CSV table of C-alpha atoms in Angstrom, one decimal:
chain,number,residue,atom,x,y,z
A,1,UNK,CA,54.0,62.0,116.8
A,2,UNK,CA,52.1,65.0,118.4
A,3,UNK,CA,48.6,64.2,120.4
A,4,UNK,CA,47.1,67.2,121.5
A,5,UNK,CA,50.0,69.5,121.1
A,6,UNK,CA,52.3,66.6,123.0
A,7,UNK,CA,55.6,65.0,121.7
A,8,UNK,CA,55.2,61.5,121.7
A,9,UNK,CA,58.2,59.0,120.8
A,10,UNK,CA,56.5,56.3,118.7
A,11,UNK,CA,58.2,53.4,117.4
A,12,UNK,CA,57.6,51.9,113.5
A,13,UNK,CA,58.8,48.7,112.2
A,14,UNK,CA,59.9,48.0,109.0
A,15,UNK,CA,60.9,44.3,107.5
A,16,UNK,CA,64.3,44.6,106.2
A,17,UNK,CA,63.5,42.4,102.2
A,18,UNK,CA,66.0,41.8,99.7
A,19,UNK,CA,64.7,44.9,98.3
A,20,UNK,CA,65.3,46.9,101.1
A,21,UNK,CA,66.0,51.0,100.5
A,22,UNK,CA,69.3,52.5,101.6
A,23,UNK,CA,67.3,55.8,102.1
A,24,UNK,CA,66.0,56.3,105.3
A,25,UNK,CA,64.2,59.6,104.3
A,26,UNK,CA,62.0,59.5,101.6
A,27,UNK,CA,61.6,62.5,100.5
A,28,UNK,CA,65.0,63.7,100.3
A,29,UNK,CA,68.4,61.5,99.1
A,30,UNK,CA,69.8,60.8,102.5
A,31,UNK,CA,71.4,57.6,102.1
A,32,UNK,CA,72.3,55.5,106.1
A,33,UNK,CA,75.7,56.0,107.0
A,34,UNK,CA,76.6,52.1,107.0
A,35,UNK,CA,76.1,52.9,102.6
A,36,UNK,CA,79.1,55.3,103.3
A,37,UNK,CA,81.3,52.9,104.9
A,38,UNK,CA,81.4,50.2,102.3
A,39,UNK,CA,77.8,47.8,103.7
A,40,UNK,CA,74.5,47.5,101.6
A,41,UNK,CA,71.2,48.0,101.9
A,42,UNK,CA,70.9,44.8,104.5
A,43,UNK,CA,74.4,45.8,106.5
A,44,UNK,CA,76.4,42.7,104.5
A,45,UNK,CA,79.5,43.9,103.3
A,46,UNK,CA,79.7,45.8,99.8
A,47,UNK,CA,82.0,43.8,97.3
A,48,UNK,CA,81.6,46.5,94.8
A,49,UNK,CA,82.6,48.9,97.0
A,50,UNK,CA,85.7,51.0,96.6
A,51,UNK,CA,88.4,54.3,97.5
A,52,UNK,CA,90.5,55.7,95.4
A,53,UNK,CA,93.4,58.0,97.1
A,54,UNK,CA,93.1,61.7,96.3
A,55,UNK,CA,95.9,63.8,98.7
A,56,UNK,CA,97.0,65.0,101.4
A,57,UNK,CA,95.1,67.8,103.2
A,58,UNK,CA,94.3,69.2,106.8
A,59,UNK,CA,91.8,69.5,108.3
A,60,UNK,CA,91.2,71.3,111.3
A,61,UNK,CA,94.9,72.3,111.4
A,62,UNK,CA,95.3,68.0,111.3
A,63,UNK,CA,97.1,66.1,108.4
A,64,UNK,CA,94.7,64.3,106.6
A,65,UNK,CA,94.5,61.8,103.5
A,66,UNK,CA,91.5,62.0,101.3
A,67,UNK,CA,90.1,59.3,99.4
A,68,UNK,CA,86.8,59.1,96.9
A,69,UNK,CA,84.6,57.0,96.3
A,70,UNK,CA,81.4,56.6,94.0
A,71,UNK,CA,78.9,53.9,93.5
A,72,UNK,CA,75.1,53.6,92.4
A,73,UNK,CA,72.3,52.4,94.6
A,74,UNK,CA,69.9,50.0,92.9
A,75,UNK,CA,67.3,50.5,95.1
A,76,UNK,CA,66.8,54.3,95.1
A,77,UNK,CA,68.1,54.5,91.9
A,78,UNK,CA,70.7,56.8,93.6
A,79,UNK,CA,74.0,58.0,92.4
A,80,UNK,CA,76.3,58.6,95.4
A,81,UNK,CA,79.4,60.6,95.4
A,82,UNK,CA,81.6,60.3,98.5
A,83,UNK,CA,84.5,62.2,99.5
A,84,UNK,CA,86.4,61.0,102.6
A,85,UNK,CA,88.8,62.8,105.4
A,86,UNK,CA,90.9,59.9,107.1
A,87,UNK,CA,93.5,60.8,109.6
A,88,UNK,CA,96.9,60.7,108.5
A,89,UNK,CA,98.7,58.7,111.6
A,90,UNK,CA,102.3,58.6,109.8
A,91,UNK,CA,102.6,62.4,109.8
A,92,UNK,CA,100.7,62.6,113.0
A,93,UNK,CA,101.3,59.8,115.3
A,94,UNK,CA,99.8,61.2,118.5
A,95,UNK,CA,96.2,61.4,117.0
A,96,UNK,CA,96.8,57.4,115.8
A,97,UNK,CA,95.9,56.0,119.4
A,98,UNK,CA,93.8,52.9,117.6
A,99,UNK,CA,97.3,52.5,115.2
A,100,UNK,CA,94.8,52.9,112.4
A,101,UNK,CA,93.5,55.7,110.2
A,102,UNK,CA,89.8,56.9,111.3
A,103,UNK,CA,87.1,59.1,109.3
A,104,UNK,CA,86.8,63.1,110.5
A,105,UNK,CA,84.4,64.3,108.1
A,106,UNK,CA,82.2,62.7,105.4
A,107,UNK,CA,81.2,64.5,102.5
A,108,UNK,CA,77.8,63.2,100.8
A,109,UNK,CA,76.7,64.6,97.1
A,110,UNK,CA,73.8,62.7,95.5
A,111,UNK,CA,71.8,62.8,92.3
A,112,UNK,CA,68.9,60.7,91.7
A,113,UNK,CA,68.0,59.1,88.2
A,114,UNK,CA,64.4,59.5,87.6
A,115,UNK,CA,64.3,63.5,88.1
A,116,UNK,CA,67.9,64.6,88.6
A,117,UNK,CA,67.2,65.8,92.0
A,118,UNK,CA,70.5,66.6,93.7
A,119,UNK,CA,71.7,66.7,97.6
A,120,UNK,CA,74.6,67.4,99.6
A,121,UNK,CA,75.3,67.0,103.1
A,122,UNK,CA,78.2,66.1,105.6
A,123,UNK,CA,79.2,64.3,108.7
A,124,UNK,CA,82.2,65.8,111.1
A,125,UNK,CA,83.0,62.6,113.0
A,126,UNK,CA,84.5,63.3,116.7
A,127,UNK,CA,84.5,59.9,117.6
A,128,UNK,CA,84.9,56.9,115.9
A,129,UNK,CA,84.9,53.1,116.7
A,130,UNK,CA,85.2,49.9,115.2
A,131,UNK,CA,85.7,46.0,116.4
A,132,UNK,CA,83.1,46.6,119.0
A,133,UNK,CA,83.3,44.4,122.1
A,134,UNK,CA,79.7,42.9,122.9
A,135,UNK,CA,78.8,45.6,125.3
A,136,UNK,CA,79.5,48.0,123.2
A,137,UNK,CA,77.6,46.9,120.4
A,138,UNK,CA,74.7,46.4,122.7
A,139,UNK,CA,74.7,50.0,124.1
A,140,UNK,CA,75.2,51.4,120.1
A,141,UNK,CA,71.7,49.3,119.1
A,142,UNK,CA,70.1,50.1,122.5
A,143,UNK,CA,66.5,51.5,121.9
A,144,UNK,CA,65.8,54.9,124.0
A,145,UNK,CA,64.7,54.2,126.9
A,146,UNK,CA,61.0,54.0,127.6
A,147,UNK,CA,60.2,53.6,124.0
A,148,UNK,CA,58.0,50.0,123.3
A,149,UNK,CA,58.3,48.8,119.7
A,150,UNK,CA,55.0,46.6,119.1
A,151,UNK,CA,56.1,43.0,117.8
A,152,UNK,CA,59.3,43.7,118.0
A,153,UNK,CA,61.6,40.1,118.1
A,154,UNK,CA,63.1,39.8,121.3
A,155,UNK,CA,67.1,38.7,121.2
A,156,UNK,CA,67.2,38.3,124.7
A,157,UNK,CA,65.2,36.5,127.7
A,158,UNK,CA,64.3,38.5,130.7
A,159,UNK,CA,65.3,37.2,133.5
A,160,UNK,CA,63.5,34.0,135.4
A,161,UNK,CA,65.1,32.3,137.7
A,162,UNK,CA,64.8,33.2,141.3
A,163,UNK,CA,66.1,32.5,144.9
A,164,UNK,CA,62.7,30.9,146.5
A,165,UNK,CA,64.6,33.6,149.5
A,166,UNK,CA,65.1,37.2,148.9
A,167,UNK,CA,65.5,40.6,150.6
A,168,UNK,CA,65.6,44.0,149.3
A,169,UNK,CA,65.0,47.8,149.8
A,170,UNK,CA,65.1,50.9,148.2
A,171,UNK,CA,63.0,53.6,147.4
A,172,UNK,CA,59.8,54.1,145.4
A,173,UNK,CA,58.8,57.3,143.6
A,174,UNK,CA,55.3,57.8,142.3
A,175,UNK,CA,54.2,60.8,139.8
A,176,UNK,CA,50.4,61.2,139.4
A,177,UNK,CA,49.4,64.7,137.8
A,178,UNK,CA,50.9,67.6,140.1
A,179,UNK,CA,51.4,65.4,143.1
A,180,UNK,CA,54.9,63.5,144.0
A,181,UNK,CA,54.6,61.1,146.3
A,182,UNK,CA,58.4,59.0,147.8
A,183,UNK,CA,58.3,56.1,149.8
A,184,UNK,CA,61.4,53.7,151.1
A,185,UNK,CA,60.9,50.1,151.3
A,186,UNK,CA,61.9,46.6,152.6
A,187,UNK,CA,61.1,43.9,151.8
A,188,UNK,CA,61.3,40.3,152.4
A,189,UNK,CA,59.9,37.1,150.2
A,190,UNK,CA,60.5,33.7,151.5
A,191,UNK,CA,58.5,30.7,150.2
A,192,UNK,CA,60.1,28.0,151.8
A,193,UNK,CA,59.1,29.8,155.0
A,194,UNK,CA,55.7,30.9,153.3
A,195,UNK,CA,56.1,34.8,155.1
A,196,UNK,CA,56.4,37.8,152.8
A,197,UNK,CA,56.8,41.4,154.8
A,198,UNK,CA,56.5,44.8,153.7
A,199,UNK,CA,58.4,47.4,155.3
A,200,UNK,CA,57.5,51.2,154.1
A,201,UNK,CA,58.5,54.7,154.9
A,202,UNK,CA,56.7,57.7,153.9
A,203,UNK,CA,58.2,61.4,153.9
A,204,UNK,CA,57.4,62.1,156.8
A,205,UNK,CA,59.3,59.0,158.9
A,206,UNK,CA,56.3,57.0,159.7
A,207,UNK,CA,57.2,53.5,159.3
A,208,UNK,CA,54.3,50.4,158.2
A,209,UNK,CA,54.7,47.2,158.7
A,210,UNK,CA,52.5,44.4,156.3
A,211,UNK,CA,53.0,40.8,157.0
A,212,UNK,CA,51.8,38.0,154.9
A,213,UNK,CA,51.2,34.9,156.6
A,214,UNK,CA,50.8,32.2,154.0
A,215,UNK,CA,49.9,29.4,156.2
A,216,UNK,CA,47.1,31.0,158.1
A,217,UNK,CA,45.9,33.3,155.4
A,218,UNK,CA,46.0,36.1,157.5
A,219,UNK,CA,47.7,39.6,157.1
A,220,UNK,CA,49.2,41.7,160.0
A,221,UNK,CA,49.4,45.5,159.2
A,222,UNK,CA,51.7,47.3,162.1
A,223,UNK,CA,52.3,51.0,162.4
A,224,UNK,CA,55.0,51.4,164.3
A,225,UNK,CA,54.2,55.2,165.2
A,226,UNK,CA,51.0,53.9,167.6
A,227,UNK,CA,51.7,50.9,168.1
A,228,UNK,CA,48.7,49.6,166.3
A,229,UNK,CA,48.1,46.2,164.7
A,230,UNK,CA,45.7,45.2,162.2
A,231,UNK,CA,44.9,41.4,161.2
A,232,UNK,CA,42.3,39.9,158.2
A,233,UNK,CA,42.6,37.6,156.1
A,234,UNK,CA,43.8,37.1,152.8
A,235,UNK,CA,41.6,38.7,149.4
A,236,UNK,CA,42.3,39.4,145.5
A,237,UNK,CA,44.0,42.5,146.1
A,238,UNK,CA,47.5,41.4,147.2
A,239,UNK,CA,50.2,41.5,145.1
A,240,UNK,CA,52.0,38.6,146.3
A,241,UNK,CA,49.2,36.3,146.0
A,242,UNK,CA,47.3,34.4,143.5
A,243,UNK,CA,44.2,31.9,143.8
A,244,UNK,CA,44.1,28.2,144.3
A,245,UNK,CA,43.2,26.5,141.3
A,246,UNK,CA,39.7,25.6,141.2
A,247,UNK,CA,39.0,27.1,144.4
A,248,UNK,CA,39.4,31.3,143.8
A,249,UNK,CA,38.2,31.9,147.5
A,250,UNK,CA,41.5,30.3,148.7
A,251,UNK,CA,45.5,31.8,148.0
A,252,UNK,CA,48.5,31.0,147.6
A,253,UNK,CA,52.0,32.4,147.9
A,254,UNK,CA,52.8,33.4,144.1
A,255,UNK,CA,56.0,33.2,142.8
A,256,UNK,CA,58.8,35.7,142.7
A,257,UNK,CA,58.1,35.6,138.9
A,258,UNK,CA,54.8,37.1,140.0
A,259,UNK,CA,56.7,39.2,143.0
A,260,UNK,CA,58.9,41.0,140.2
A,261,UNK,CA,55.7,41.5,137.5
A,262,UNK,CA,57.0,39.2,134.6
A,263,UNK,CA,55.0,37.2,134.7
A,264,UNK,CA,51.5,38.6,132.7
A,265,UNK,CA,53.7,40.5,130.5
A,266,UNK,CA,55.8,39.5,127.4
A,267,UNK,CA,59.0,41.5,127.4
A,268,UNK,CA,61.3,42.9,124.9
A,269,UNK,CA,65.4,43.2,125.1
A,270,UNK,CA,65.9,46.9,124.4
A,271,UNK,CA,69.9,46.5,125.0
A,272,UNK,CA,72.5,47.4,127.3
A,273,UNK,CA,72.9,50.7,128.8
A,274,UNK,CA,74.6,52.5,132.1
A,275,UNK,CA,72.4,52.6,134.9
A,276,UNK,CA,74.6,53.9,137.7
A,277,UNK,CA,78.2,55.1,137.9
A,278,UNK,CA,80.7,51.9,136.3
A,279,UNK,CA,77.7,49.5,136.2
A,280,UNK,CA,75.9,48.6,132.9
A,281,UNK,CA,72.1,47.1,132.6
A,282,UNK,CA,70.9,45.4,130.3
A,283,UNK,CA,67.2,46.6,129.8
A,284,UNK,CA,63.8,44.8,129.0
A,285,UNK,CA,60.2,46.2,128.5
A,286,UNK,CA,56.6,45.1,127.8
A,287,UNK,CA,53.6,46.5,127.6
A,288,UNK,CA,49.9,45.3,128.1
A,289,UNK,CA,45.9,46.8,127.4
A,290,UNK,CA,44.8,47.6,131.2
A,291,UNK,CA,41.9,44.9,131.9
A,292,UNK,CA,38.2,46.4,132.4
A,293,UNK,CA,39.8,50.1,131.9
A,294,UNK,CA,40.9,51.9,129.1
A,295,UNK,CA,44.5,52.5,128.1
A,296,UNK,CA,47.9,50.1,128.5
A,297,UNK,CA,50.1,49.5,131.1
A,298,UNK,CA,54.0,49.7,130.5
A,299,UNK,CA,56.7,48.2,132.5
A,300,UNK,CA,61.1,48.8,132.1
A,301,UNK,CA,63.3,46.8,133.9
A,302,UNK,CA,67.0,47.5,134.3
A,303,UNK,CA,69.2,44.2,135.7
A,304,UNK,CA,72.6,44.9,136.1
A,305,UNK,CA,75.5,42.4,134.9
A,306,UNK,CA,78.6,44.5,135.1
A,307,UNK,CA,80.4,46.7,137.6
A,308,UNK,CA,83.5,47.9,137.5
A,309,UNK,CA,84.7,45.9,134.6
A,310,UNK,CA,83.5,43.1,136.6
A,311,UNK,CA,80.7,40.5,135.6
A,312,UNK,CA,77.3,40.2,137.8
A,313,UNK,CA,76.3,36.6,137.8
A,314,UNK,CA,73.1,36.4,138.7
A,315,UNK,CA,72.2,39.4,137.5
A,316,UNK,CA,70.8,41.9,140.2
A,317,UNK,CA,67.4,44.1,139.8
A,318,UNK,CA,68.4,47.9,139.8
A,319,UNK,CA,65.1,49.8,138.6
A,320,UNK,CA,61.7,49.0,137.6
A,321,UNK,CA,59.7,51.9,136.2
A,322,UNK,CA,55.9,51.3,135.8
A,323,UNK,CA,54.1,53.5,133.3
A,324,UNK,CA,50.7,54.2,132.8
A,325,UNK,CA,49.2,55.4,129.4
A,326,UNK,CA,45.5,56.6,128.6
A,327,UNK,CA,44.3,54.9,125.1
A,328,UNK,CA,46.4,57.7,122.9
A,329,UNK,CA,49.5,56.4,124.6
A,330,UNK,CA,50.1,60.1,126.9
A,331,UNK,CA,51.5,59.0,130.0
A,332,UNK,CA,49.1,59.8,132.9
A,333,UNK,CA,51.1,58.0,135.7
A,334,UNK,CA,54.6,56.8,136.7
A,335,UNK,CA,56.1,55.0,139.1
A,336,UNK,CA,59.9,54.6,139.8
A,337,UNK,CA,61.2,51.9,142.1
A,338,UNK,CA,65.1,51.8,142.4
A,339,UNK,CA,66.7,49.1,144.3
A,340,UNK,CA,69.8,49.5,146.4
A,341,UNK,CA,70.3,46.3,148.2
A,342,UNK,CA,69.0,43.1,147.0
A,343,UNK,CA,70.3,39.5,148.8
A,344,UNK,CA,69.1,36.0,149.1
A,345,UNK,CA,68.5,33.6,151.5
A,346,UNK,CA,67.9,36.6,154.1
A,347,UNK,CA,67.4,36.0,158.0
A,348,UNK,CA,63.5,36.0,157.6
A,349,UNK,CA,62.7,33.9,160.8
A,350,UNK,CA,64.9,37.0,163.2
A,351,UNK,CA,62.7,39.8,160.6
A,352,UNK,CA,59.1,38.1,161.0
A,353,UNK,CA,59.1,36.7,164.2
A,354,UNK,CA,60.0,40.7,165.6
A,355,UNK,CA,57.0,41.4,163.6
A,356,UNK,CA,54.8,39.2,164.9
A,357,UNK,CA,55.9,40.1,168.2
A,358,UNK,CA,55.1,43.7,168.1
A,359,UNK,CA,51.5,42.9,166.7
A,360,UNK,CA,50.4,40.1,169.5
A,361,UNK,CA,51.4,42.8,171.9
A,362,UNK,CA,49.5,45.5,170.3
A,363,UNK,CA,46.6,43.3,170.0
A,364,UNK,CA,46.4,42.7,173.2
A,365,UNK,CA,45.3,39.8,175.4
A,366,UNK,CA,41.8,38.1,174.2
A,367,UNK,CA,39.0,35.8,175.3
């Protein structure tokens, strides 16, 4: 879709009925590639479908077997005429690495029924596979990433159970207009120990410090650069807290549902895809109307479950990329946080007590 003279990706749904076309453009006879390899119109396999063995060719300067194969689609009311270019892996056994023949090139003639409107078109194929392992088949039905498909059925959970203990840092990068903004960050969530702290770096090396004191309500800010300590009390504003029930004036330490922002937000499974060198993600998004403001608010989250070849269990948060749209969908802001190190169970008594330290000592003596 183009908005004022901007691409933007939009996503359609379509409920596959019995009826369902094997066309996926309308206006011209362009029949899915599944059709072609022997499936029908709802990706069940074709009983009627058949090859008939022509010769033997090359192609590309490699021996090749062709086959045929024609068939009519009820549907589109479609004739389809196929011609096939399989590898030949008994004359050439060093191209027969999967010890079975695959496609190179697909040749597609059609003719429709109601006005005898002819096409022809053609697939070279320069990589073929089939008996897909589970990641594979996830990364092959992956939607692109940052695309949200409204009411789309989501085949896989997001994630939702947490250490009541974590620890993490990475950096943060936030796009707004013309202006790039990077941070670092630390950060520490304990509720058993009802603390949360907030370590940040901007670009130019000065170092905060926000402590969340759940038991008193109050919040320490330190700035490490003067030495300079802030305390006030708790208000509506902080992320990591949400109000009592019944009494709004009063919070409490939220939980690391809240922390991780899944938990106002119903996400979708989008599929699996590579999110650093040998590790693979499996990715979620959602997206929600802003409240009080105009335009929607849309969140990706990539978890990573495998590295190396080797399984992640639990699975680990990797990136988090907050989006926000006006109301014709045009991205206006982005945010990018990518974790590096996440743990549980950190050492937050050694982290917060430092903290605490530094502040008392900034403050002062009093009375």
């Amino acid at each position: 879709m183009v908005t004022d003279g901007q691409i933007l990706p939009v996503c359609l749904r379509q409920v596959i009925e019995p009826v369902a076309t094997t066309s996926t453009i309308q206006s011209a006879i362009f029949v899915k590639p599944s059709v072609l390899l022997g499936y029908d119109a709802r990706d069940a396999i074709n009983p009627n479908f058949g090859t008939k063995f022509i010769r033997t060719s090359q192609l590309r300067f490699m021996p090749v077997n062709i086959f045929e194969s024609c068939f009519y689609l009820n549907d589109s009311h479609v004739t389809v005429a196929v011609t096939y270019y399989m590898t030949d892996i008994a004359t050439f056994p060093s191209f027969g690495y999967m010890n079975y023949s695959v496609p190179l090139r697909i040749e597609v003639r059609t003719k429709s029924a109601p006005d005898g409107n002819e096409g022809t078109y053609f697939y070279n194929i320069f990589r073929f596979l089939s008996d897909l392992t589970v990641e594979q088949q996830q990364q092959a039905l992956s939607i692109p990433p940052g695309i949200f498909c409204l009411n789309q059925t989501n085949t896989k959970p997001a994630p939702s159970n947490f250490s009541d203990k974590i620890s993490m840092n990475g950096e943060v990068l936030i796009l707004f207009g013309k202006e790039i903004i990077i941070e670092s960050l630390d950060t520490i969530y304990d509720r058993s120990f009802q603390f949360a702290q907030f370590k940040s770096w901007s670009k130019n090396g000065e170092q905060t410090i926000e402590l969340h004191d759940f038991a008193t309500g109050l919040v320490y800010r330190y700035l490490a650069s003067t030495r300079q300590c802030k305390v006030w009390t708790f208000n509506s504003s902080m992320s990591d807290a949400i109000p009592m029930p019944g009494q709004s004036q009063f919070f409490q330490m939220a939980s690391p549902l809240h922390l991780f922002l899944l938990d106002n937000m119903n996400f979708q499974y989008t599929g699996s895809r590579e999110c650093h060198s040998h590790m693979l993600c499996h990715v979620w998004i959602g997206e929600n109307a802003r409240s009080n403001q105009s335009g929607f608010e849309r969140r990706e989250w990539y978890w990573a479950y495998q590295f190396n070849n080797q399984t992640i269990e639990p699975w680990i948060p990797i990136r988090l990329i907050n989006t926000r749209l006006d109301a014709q969908h045009k991205p206006i802001a982005l945010m990018e946080t990518n974790l590096y190190k996440y743990r549980t169970n950190p050492l937050t008594e050694f982290e917060v007590d430092g903290t605490i330290a530094d502040c008392y000592r900034a403050l002062g003596p009093t009375g």
